[in-house]
XYZ file of C-alpha atoms in Angstrom:
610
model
C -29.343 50.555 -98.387
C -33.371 51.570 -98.179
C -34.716 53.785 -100.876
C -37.730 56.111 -100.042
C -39.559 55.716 -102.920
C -43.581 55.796 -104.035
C -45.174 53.854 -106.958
C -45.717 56.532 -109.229
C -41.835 56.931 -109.456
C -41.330 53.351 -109.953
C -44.024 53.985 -112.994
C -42.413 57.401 -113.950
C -39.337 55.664 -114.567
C -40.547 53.109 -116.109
C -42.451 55.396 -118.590
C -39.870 57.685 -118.894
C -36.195 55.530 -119.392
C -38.518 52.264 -120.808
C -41.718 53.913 -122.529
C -43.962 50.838 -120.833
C -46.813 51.650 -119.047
C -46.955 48.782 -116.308
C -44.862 46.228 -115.038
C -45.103 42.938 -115.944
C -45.819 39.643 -114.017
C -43.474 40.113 -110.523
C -41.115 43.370 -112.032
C -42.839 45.731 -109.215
C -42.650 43.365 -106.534
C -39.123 42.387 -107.348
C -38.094 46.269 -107.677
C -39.845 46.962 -104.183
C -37.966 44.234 -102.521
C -34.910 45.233 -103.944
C -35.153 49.087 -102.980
C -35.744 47.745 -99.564
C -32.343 46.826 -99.234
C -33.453 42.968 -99.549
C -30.448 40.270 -101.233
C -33.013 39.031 -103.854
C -32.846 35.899 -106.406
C -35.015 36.262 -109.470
C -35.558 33.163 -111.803
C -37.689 34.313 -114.805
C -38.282 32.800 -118.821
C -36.011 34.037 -121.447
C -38.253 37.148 -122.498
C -39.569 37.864 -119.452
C -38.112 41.356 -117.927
C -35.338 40.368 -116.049
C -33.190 43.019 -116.824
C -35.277 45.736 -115.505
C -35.705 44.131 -112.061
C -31.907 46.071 -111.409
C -32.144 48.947 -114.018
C -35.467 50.354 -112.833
C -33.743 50.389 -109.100
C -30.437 51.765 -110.622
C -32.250 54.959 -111.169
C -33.640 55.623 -108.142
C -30.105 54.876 -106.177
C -27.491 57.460 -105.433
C -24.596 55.343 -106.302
C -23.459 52.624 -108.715
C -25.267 49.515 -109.878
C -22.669 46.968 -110.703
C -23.646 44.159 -113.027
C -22.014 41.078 -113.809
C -22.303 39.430 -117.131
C -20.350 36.358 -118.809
C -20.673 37.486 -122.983
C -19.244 40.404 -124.368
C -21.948 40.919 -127.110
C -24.995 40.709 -124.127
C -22.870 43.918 -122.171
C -22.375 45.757 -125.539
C -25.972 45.784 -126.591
C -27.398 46.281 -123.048
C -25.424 49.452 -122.516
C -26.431 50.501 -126.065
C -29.833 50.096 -125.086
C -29.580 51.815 -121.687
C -27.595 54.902 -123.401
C -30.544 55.028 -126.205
C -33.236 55.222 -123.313
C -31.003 58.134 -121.991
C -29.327 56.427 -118.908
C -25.615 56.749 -118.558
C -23.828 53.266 -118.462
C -20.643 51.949 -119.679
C -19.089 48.087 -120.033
C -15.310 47.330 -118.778
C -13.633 44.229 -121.132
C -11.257 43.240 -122.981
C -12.865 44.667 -126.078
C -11.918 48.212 -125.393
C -8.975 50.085 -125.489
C -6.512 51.126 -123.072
C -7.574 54.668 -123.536
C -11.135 53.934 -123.533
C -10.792 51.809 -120.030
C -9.220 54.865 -118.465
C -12.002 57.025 -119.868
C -14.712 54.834 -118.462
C -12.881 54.487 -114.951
C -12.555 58.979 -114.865
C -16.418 59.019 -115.734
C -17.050 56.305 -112.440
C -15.153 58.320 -110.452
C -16.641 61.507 -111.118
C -19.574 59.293 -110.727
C -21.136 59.889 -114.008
C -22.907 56.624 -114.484
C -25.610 54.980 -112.968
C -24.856 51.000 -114.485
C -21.413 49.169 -114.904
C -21.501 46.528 -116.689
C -18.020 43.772 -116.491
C -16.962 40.185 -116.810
C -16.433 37.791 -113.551
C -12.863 37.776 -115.189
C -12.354 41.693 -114.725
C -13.576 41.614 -111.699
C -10.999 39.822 -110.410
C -8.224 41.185 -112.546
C -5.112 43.142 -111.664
C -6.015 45.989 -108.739
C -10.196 46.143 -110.326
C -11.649 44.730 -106.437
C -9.616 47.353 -104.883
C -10.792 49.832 -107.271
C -14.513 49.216 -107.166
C -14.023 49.503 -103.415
C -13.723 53.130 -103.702
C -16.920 53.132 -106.005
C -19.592 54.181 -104.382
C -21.586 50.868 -105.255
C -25.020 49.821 -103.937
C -26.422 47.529 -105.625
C -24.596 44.579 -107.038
C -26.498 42.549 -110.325
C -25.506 39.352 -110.988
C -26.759 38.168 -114.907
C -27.305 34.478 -115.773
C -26.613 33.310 -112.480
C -26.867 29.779 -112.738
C -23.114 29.822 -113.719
C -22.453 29.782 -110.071
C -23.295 26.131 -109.529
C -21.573 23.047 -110.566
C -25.000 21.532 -110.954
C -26.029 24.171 -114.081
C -25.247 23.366 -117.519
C -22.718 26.558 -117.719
C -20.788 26.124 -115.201
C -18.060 29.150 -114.243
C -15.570 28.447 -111.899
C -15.041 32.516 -111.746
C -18.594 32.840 -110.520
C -18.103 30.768 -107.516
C -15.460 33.899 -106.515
C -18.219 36.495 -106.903
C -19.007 36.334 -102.521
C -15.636 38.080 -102.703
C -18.059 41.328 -103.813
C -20.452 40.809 -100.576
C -17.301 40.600 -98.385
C -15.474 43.956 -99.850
C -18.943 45.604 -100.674
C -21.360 44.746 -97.720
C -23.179 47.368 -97.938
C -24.495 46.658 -101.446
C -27.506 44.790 -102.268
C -27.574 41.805 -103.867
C -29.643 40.662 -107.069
C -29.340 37.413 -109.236
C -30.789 36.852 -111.693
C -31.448 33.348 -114.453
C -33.420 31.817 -116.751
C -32.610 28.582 -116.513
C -32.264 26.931 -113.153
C -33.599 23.550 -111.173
C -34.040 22.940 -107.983
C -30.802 21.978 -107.288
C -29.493 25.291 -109.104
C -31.342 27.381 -107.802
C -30.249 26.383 -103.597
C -27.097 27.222 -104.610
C -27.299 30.556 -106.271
C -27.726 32.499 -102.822
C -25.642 30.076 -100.606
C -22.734 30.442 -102.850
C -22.618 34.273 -103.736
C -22.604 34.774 -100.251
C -26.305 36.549 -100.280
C -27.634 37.362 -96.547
C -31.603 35.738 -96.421
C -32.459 35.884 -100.204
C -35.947 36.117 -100.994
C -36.356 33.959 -104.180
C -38.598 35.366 -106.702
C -40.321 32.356 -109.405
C -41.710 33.289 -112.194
C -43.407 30.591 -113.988
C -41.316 28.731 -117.266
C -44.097 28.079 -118.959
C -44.368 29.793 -123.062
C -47.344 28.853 -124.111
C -47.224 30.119 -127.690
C -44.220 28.102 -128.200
C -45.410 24.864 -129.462
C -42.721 21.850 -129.059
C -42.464 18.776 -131.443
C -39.818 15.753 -131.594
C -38.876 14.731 -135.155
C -36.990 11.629 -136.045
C -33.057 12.023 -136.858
C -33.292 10.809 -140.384
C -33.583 12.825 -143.230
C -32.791 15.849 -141.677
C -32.442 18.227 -144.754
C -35.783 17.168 -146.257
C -37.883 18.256 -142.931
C -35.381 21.218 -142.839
C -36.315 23.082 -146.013
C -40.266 22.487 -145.811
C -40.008 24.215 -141.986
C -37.967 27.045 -143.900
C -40.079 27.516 -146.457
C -43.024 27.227 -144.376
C -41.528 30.426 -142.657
C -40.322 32.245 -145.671
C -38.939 35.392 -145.019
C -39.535 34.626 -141.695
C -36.800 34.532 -138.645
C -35.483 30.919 -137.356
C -32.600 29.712 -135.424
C -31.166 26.043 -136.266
C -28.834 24.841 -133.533
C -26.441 22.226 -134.310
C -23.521 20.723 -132.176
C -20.708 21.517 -134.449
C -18.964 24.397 -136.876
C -19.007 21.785 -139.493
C -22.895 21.415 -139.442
C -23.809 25.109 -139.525
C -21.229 25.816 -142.334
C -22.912 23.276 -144.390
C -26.696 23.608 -143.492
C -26.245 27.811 -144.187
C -24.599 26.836 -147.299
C -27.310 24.495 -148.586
C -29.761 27.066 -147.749
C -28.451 29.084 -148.814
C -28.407 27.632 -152.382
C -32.203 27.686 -151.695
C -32.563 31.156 -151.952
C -32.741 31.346 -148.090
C -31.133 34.295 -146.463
C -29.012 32.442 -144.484
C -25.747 32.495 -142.600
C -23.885 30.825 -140.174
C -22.379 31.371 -136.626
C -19.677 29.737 -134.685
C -17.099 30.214 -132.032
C -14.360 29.276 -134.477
C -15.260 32.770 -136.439
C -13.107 36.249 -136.094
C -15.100 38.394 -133.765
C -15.637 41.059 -136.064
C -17.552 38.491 -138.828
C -19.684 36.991 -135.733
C -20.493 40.777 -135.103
C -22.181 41.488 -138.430
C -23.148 38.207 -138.545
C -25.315 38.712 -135.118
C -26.381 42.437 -136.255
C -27.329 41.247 -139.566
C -29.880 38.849 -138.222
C -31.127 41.223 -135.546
C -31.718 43.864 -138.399
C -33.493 41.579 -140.314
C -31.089 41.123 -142.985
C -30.777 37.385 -142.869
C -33.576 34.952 -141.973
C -31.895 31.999 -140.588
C -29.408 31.424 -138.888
C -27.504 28.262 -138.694
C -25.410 28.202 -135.154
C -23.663 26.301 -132.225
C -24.774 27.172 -128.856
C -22.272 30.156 -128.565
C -25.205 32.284 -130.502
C -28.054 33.572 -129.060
C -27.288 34.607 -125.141
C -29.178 37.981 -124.634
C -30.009 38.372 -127.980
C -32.842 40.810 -128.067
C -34.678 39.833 -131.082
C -38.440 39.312 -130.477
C -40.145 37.580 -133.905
C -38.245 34.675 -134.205
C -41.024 32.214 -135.081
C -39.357 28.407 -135.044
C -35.898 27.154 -133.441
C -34.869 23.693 -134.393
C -32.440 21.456 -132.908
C -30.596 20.170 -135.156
C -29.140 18.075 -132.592
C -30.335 17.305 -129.200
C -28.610 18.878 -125.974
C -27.202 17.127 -122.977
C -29.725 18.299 -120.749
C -32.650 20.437 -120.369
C -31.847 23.667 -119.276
C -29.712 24.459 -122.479
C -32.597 22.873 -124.538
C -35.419 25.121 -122.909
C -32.626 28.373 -122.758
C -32.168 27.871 -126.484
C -35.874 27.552 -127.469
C -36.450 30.695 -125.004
C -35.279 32.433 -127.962
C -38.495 31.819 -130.442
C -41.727 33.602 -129.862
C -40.348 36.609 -127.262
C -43.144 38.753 -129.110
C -45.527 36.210 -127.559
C -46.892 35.297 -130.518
C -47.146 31.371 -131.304
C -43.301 29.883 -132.665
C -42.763 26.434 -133.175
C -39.484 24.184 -131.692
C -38.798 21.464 -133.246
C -35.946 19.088 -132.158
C -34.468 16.384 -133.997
C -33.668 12.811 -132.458
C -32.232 10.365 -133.052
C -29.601 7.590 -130.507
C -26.221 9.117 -131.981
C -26.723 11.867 -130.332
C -26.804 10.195 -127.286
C -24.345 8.286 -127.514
C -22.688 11.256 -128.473
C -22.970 12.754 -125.358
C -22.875 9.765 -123.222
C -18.855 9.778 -125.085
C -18.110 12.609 -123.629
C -19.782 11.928 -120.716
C -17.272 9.065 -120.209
C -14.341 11.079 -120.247
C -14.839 13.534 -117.018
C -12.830 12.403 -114.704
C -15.045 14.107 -111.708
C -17.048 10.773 -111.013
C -19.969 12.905 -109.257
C -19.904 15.471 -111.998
C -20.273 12.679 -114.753
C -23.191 11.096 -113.106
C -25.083 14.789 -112.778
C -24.397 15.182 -116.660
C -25.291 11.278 -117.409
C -28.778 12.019 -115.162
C -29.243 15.082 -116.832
C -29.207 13.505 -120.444
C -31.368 11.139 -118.968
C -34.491 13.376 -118.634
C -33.124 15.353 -121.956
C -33.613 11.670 -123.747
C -37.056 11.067 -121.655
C -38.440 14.571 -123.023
C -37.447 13.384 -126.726
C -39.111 9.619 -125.983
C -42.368 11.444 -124.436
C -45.483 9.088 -124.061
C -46.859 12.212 -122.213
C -47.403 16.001 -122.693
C -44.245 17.356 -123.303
C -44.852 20.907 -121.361
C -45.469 18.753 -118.681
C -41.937 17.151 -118.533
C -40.415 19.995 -119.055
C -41.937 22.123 -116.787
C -41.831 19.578 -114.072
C -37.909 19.611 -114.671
C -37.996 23.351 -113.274
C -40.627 22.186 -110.620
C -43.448 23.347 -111.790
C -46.635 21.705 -112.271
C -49.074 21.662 -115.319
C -52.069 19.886 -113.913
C -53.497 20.180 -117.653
C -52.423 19.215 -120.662
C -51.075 21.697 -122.970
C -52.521 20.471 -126.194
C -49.686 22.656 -127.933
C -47.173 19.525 -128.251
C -47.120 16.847 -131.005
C -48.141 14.139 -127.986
C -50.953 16.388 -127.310
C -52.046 16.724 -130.912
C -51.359 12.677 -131.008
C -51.950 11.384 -127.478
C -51.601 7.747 -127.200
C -54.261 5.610 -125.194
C -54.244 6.292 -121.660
C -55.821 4.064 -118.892
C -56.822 4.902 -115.410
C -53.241 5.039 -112.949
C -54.271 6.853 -110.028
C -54.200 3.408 -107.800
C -50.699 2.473 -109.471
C -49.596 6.245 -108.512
C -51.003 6.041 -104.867
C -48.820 2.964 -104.165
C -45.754 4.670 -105.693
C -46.466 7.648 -104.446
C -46.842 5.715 -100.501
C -43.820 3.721 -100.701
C -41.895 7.225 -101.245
C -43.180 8.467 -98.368
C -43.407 5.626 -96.334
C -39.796 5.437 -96.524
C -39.147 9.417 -95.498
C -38.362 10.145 -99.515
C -35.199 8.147 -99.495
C -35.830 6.333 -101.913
C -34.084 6.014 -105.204
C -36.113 4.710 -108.288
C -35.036 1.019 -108.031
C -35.042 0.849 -104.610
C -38.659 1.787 -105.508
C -39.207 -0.619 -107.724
C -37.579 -3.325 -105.411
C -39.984 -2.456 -102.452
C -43.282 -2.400 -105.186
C -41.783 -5.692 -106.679
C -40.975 -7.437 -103.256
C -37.398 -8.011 -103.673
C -35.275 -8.429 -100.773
C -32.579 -6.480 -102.057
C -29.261 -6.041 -99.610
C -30.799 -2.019 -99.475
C -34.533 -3.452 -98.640
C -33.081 -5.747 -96.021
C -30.874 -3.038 -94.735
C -33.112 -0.397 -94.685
C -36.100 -2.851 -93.114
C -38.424 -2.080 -95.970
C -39.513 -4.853 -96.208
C -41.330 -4.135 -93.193
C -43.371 -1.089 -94.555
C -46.593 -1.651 -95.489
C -46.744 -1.290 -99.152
C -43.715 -3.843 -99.528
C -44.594 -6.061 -102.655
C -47.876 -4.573 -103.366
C -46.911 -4.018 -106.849
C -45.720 -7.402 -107.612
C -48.432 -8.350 -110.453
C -46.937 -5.789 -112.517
C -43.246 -6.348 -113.464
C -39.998 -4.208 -112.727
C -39.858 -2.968 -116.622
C -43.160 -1.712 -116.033
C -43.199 0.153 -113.117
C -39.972 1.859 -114.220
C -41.850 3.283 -117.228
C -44.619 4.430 -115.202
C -42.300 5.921 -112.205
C -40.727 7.778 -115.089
C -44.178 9.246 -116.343
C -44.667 9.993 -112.642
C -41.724 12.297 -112.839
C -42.270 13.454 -116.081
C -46.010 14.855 -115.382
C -44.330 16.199 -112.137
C -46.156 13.695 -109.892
C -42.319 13.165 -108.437
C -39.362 15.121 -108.328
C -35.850 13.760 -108.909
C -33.450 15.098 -106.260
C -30.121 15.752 -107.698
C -28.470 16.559 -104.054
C -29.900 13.662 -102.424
C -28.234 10.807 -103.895
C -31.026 10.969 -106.848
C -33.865 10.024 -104.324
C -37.589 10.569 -105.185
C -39.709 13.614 -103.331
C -43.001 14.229 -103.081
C -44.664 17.922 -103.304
C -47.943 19.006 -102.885
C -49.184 17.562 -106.140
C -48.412 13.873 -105.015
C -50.412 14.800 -101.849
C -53.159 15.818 -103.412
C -52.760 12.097 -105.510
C -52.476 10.338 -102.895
C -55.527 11.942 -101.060
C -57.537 10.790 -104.079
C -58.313 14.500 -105.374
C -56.862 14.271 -108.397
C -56.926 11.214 -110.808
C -53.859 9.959 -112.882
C -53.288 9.174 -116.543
C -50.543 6.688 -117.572
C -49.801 5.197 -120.973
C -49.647 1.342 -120.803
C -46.293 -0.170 -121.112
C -47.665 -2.447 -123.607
C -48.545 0.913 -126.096
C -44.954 2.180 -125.160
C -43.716 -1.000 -126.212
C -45.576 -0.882 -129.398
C -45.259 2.433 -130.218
C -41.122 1.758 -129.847
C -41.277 -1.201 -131.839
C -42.921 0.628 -134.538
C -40.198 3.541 -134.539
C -37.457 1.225 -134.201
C -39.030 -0.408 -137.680
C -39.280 2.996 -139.215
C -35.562 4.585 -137.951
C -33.571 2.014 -138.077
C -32.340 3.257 -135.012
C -30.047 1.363 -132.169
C -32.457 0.582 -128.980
C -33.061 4.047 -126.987
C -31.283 3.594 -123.912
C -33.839 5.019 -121.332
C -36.892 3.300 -122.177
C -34.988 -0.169 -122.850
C -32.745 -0.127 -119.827
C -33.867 -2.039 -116.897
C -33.426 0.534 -114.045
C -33.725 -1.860 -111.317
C -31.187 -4.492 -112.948
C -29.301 -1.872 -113.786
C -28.623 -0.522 -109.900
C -27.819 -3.624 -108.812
C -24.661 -4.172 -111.626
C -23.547 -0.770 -111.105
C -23.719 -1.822 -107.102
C -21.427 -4.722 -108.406
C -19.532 -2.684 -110.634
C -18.722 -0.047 -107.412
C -17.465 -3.131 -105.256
C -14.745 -4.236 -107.615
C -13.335 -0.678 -108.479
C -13.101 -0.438 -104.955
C -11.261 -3.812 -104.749
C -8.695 -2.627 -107.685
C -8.749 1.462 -106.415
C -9.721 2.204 -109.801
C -12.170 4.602 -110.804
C -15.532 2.981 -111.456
C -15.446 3.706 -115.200
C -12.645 1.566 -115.734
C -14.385 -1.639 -114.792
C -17.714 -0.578 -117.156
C -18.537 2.652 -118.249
C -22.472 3.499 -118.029
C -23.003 3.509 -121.732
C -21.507 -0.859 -121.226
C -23.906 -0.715 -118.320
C -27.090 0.145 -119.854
C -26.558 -2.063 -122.555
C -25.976 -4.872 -120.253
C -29.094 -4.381 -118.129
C -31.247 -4.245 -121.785
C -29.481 -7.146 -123.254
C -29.534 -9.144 -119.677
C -26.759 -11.564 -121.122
C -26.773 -15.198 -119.161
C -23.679 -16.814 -121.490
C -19.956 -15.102 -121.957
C -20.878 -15.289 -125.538
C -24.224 -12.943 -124.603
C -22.046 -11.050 -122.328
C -19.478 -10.200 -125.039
C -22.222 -9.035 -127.591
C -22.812 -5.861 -124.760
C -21.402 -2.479 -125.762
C -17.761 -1.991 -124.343
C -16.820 -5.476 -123.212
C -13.663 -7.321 -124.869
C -12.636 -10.345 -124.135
C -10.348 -9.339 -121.512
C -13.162 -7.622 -119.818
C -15.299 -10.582 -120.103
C -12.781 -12.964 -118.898
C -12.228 -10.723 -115.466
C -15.593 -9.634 -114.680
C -18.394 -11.592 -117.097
C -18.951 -14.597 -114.540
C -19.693 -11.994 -111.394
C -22.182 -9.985 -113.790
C -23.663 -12.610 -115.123
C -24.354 -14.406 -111.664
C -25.967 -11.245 -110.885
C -28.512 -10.493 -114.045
C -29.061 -14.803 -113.603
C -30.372 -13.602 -109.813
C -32.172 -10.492 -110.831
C -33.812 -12.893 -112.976
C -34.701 -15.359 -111.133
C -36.510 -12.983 -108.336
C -38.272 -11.196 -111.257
C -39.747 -14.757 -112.354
């Protein structure tokens, strides 16, 4: 498929159908490639066009553009929108009739519309393939896209079927098409949907009227109503993890005066309907939902989301925030913290029973938790997460409006930065720390770093420490994590230019951190925060022990310790049973079987550490 087509009838169209005048950011390029006959993959912000990146090209095509899309409400009001601008589409699911399905399917086959809009689940219902074979289909649109990969944070086991389209459609084009996708994400999207040489299209994630702030997890309602009435009359979103929560929170606004309501997947569709329509419209000001509100909602003045609770990971944190500020004016975020949430998660972490996919989810709430612990610009972390790089700082974050003291790292970075790449990025972060430290760990000897040249350089400064600034490394996007490769460190050309002394570093001394921790902990009353108090390096070598003896006993590794016992074991360090059966998750049975092999372990770590 290769549309003829000229630029003013990609702007006629656009005019015409949309009423904009230009395209915005990569729209036109995107379009182009697409016309071309070109299997594309688009990753763009909440707000920032996707959607016309298939319907502009589904007007200049003779046939069908077929679009796939998970939520019922998101097909409903696109088609509504698409029939308003005067372009015939339709949705097939299970929300319509039997009459109004066969009306739909006479109007494709008299081929009346130009977009069809259906559910991975109808497309592989009874006899629909076969049917959309005799379609005259040429461009295929797959919507939120990151549902393809295990590694996303909305996983769809019906979206890893979807190549099925490319084999019984091949001459169709391919788009797809997400908001909210890493690295590791976004290698799958084209590999798994069966795409032939997708050009990936990368729009940066950075919304920089949305300002982003970290509150602490106590006293909740209090900071809640003076953000509400700050915005009175104004639109807001507050997330929270259960039905419970936003039935009570819209409640007590309620009782405010606050035009609020709440939304959940536990309500009848028809009251989530006017629920959703009555916020759009303006009617209510807040609402008070679970995660299941919110996905292609098309309403552009919503000036603060707050977390109620924190997510599991960072793409669902920075979709859900996506939502304030789509106007482009500035919105605030604000996301409440606090270690039960955590722990929270970690619970039901702990209960996969897919080892791999329960350390992607534990890794992910690890840089979720590191983004709500910040020392640095928050932007930063979280565009680094999507792999992009903020050289600046964004001095639209509560770190940047508070910045700690800072000291000169550059030369701490450099030998980081060389031991990464002096070991062909292979490295995982204590492995890291081992070769800065010195320690002739069984992966050092192994491996023969020891034999690299910036073995022990680092030794002056200790293990804790150089985890803390690794992890700022990371976080300002000085480092990538690597998901795919066994969690190992990467370089990119922002470490390059580091470690070829153009551009200086900025780390916050572990001795602020410490402070700084001490004097939250005082304030909260909070458990210890797992991240910044775990020892990663003492950690890797008990989970190394911990992997030896569910091997011994075939048992999953979770059974000896779970991660949670873990962490708390490499903070606490124990050197006595007694110690050892103070760490979270160890009985006495536990301790009898395993506490002498840990402990001889942490008593080593120790000793090398001095």
């Amino acid at each position: 498929m290769i549309i003829k087509h000229d630029k003013s009838t990609l702007y006629q169209k656009l005019k015409t159908h949309f009423g904009y005048n230009s395209f915005r950011d990569q729209q036109e390029a995107i379009i182009t490639h697409v016309l071309e006959g070109n299997d594309t993959v688009v990753l763009m912000p909440t707000g920032g066009g996707k959607s016309l990146c298939f319907q502009v090209p589904a007007l200049l095509l003779d046939g069908l553009t077929l679009v796939i899309s998970p939520l019922i409400a998101l097909m409903k009001d696109q088609v509504e929108a698409l029939n308003a601008n005067g372009i015939p589409a339709a949705y097939l699911n299970s929300s319509l009739s039997s009459a109004e399905e066969k009306e739909i399917e006479a109007q494709l086959e008299r081929n009346e519309l130009k977009l069809l809009y259906v559910s991975p689940e109808k497309v592989f219902g009874r006899d629909f393939l076969s049917f959309l074979t005799l379609l005259n289909i040429q461009l295929i649109a797959i919507d939120e896209a990151h549902c393809v990969s295990s590694w996303g944070h909305h996983f769809r086991p019906e979206y890893q079927k979807l190549y099925l389209l490319k084999n019984k459609l091949p001459n169709a084009t391919m788009i797809a098409l997400t908001a909210t996708a890493d690295k590791a994400v976004r290698s799958d999207i084209g590999q798994l949907l069966g795409m032939q040489n997708p050009k990936t299209f990368l729009s940066s994630f950075d919304r920089s009227n949305l300002s982003l702030s970290v509150l602490p997890g106590q006293k909740k309602w209090d900071q809640i109503r003076r953000i509400v009435h700050k915005y009175a009359n104004k639109s807001g979103i507050i997330y929270c993890s259960s039905r419970k929560s936003t039935e009570s929170l819209a409640a007590k606004l309620k009782a405010e005066g606050v035009k609020a309501a709440c939304y959940h997947a536990g309500m009848m569709n028809r009251l989530k309907e006017k629920t959703q329509d009555a916020f759009i419209q303006g009617d209510l000001d807040v609402m008070c939902a679970t995660v299941a509100f919110g996905m292609g909602i098309d309403k552009p003045d919503v000036r603060y989301v707050i977390h109620y609770n924190m997510p599991g990971n960072l793409e669902g944190f920075y979709q859900e925030i996506g939502r304030a500020g789509r106007d482009g004016h500035p919105s605030d975020t604000i996301l409440f913290y606090s270690y039960r949430d955590v722990q929270t998660h970690l619970n039901f972490a702990s209960e996969i029973d897919n080892e791999a996919y329960r350390e992607i989810q534990i890794a992910k709430l690890n840089r979720m938790q590191e983004y709500a612990e910040a020392q640095v610009c928050r932007r930063k972390i979280l565009l680094s997460y999507f792999s992009e790089t903020l050289e600046e700082d964004c001095n639209n974050c509560d770190v940047c409006k508070n910045p700690p003291k800072f000291f000169e790292g550059t030369l701490l970075a450099q030998m980081a930065l060389s031991a990464v790449a002096r070991t062909n990025q292979q490295v995982s972060l204590s492995t890291l720390i081992d070769i800065l430290k010195g320690f002739f760990t069984e992966v050092v000897r192994e491996k023969k770093y020891h034999k690299i040249k910036t073995f022990a350089v680092g030794k002056k400064t200790t293990a804790v420490a150089w985890q803390l600034y690794i992890q700022q490394l990371i976080q300002q996007g000085i480092l990538e994590l690597d998901y795919k490769d066994h969690y190992n460190l990467k370089l990119n050309d922002f470490s390059w230019r580091i470690l070829k002394g153009e551009v200086p570093v900025k780390l916050v001394s572990y001795d602020v951190i410490r402070e700084r921790q001490e004097s939250q902990k005082k304030q909260a009353k909070s458990p210890p925060k797992v991240i910044l108090e775990t020892n990663q390096s003492l950690y890797e070598r008990l989970r190394l022990l911990r992997q030896k003896l569910a091997k011994e006993i075939s048992k999953p590794a979770f059974v000896v310790f779970s991660n949670a016992s873990l962490k708390d074991m490499s903070a606490k360090a124990p050197t006595t049973l007694e110690a050892f059966l103070a760490v979270n998750g160890v009985g006495e049975h536990k301790a009898e079987h395993y506490g002498k092999q840990f402990i001889e372990v942490i008593l080593e770590y120790q000793a090398q550490e001095g």
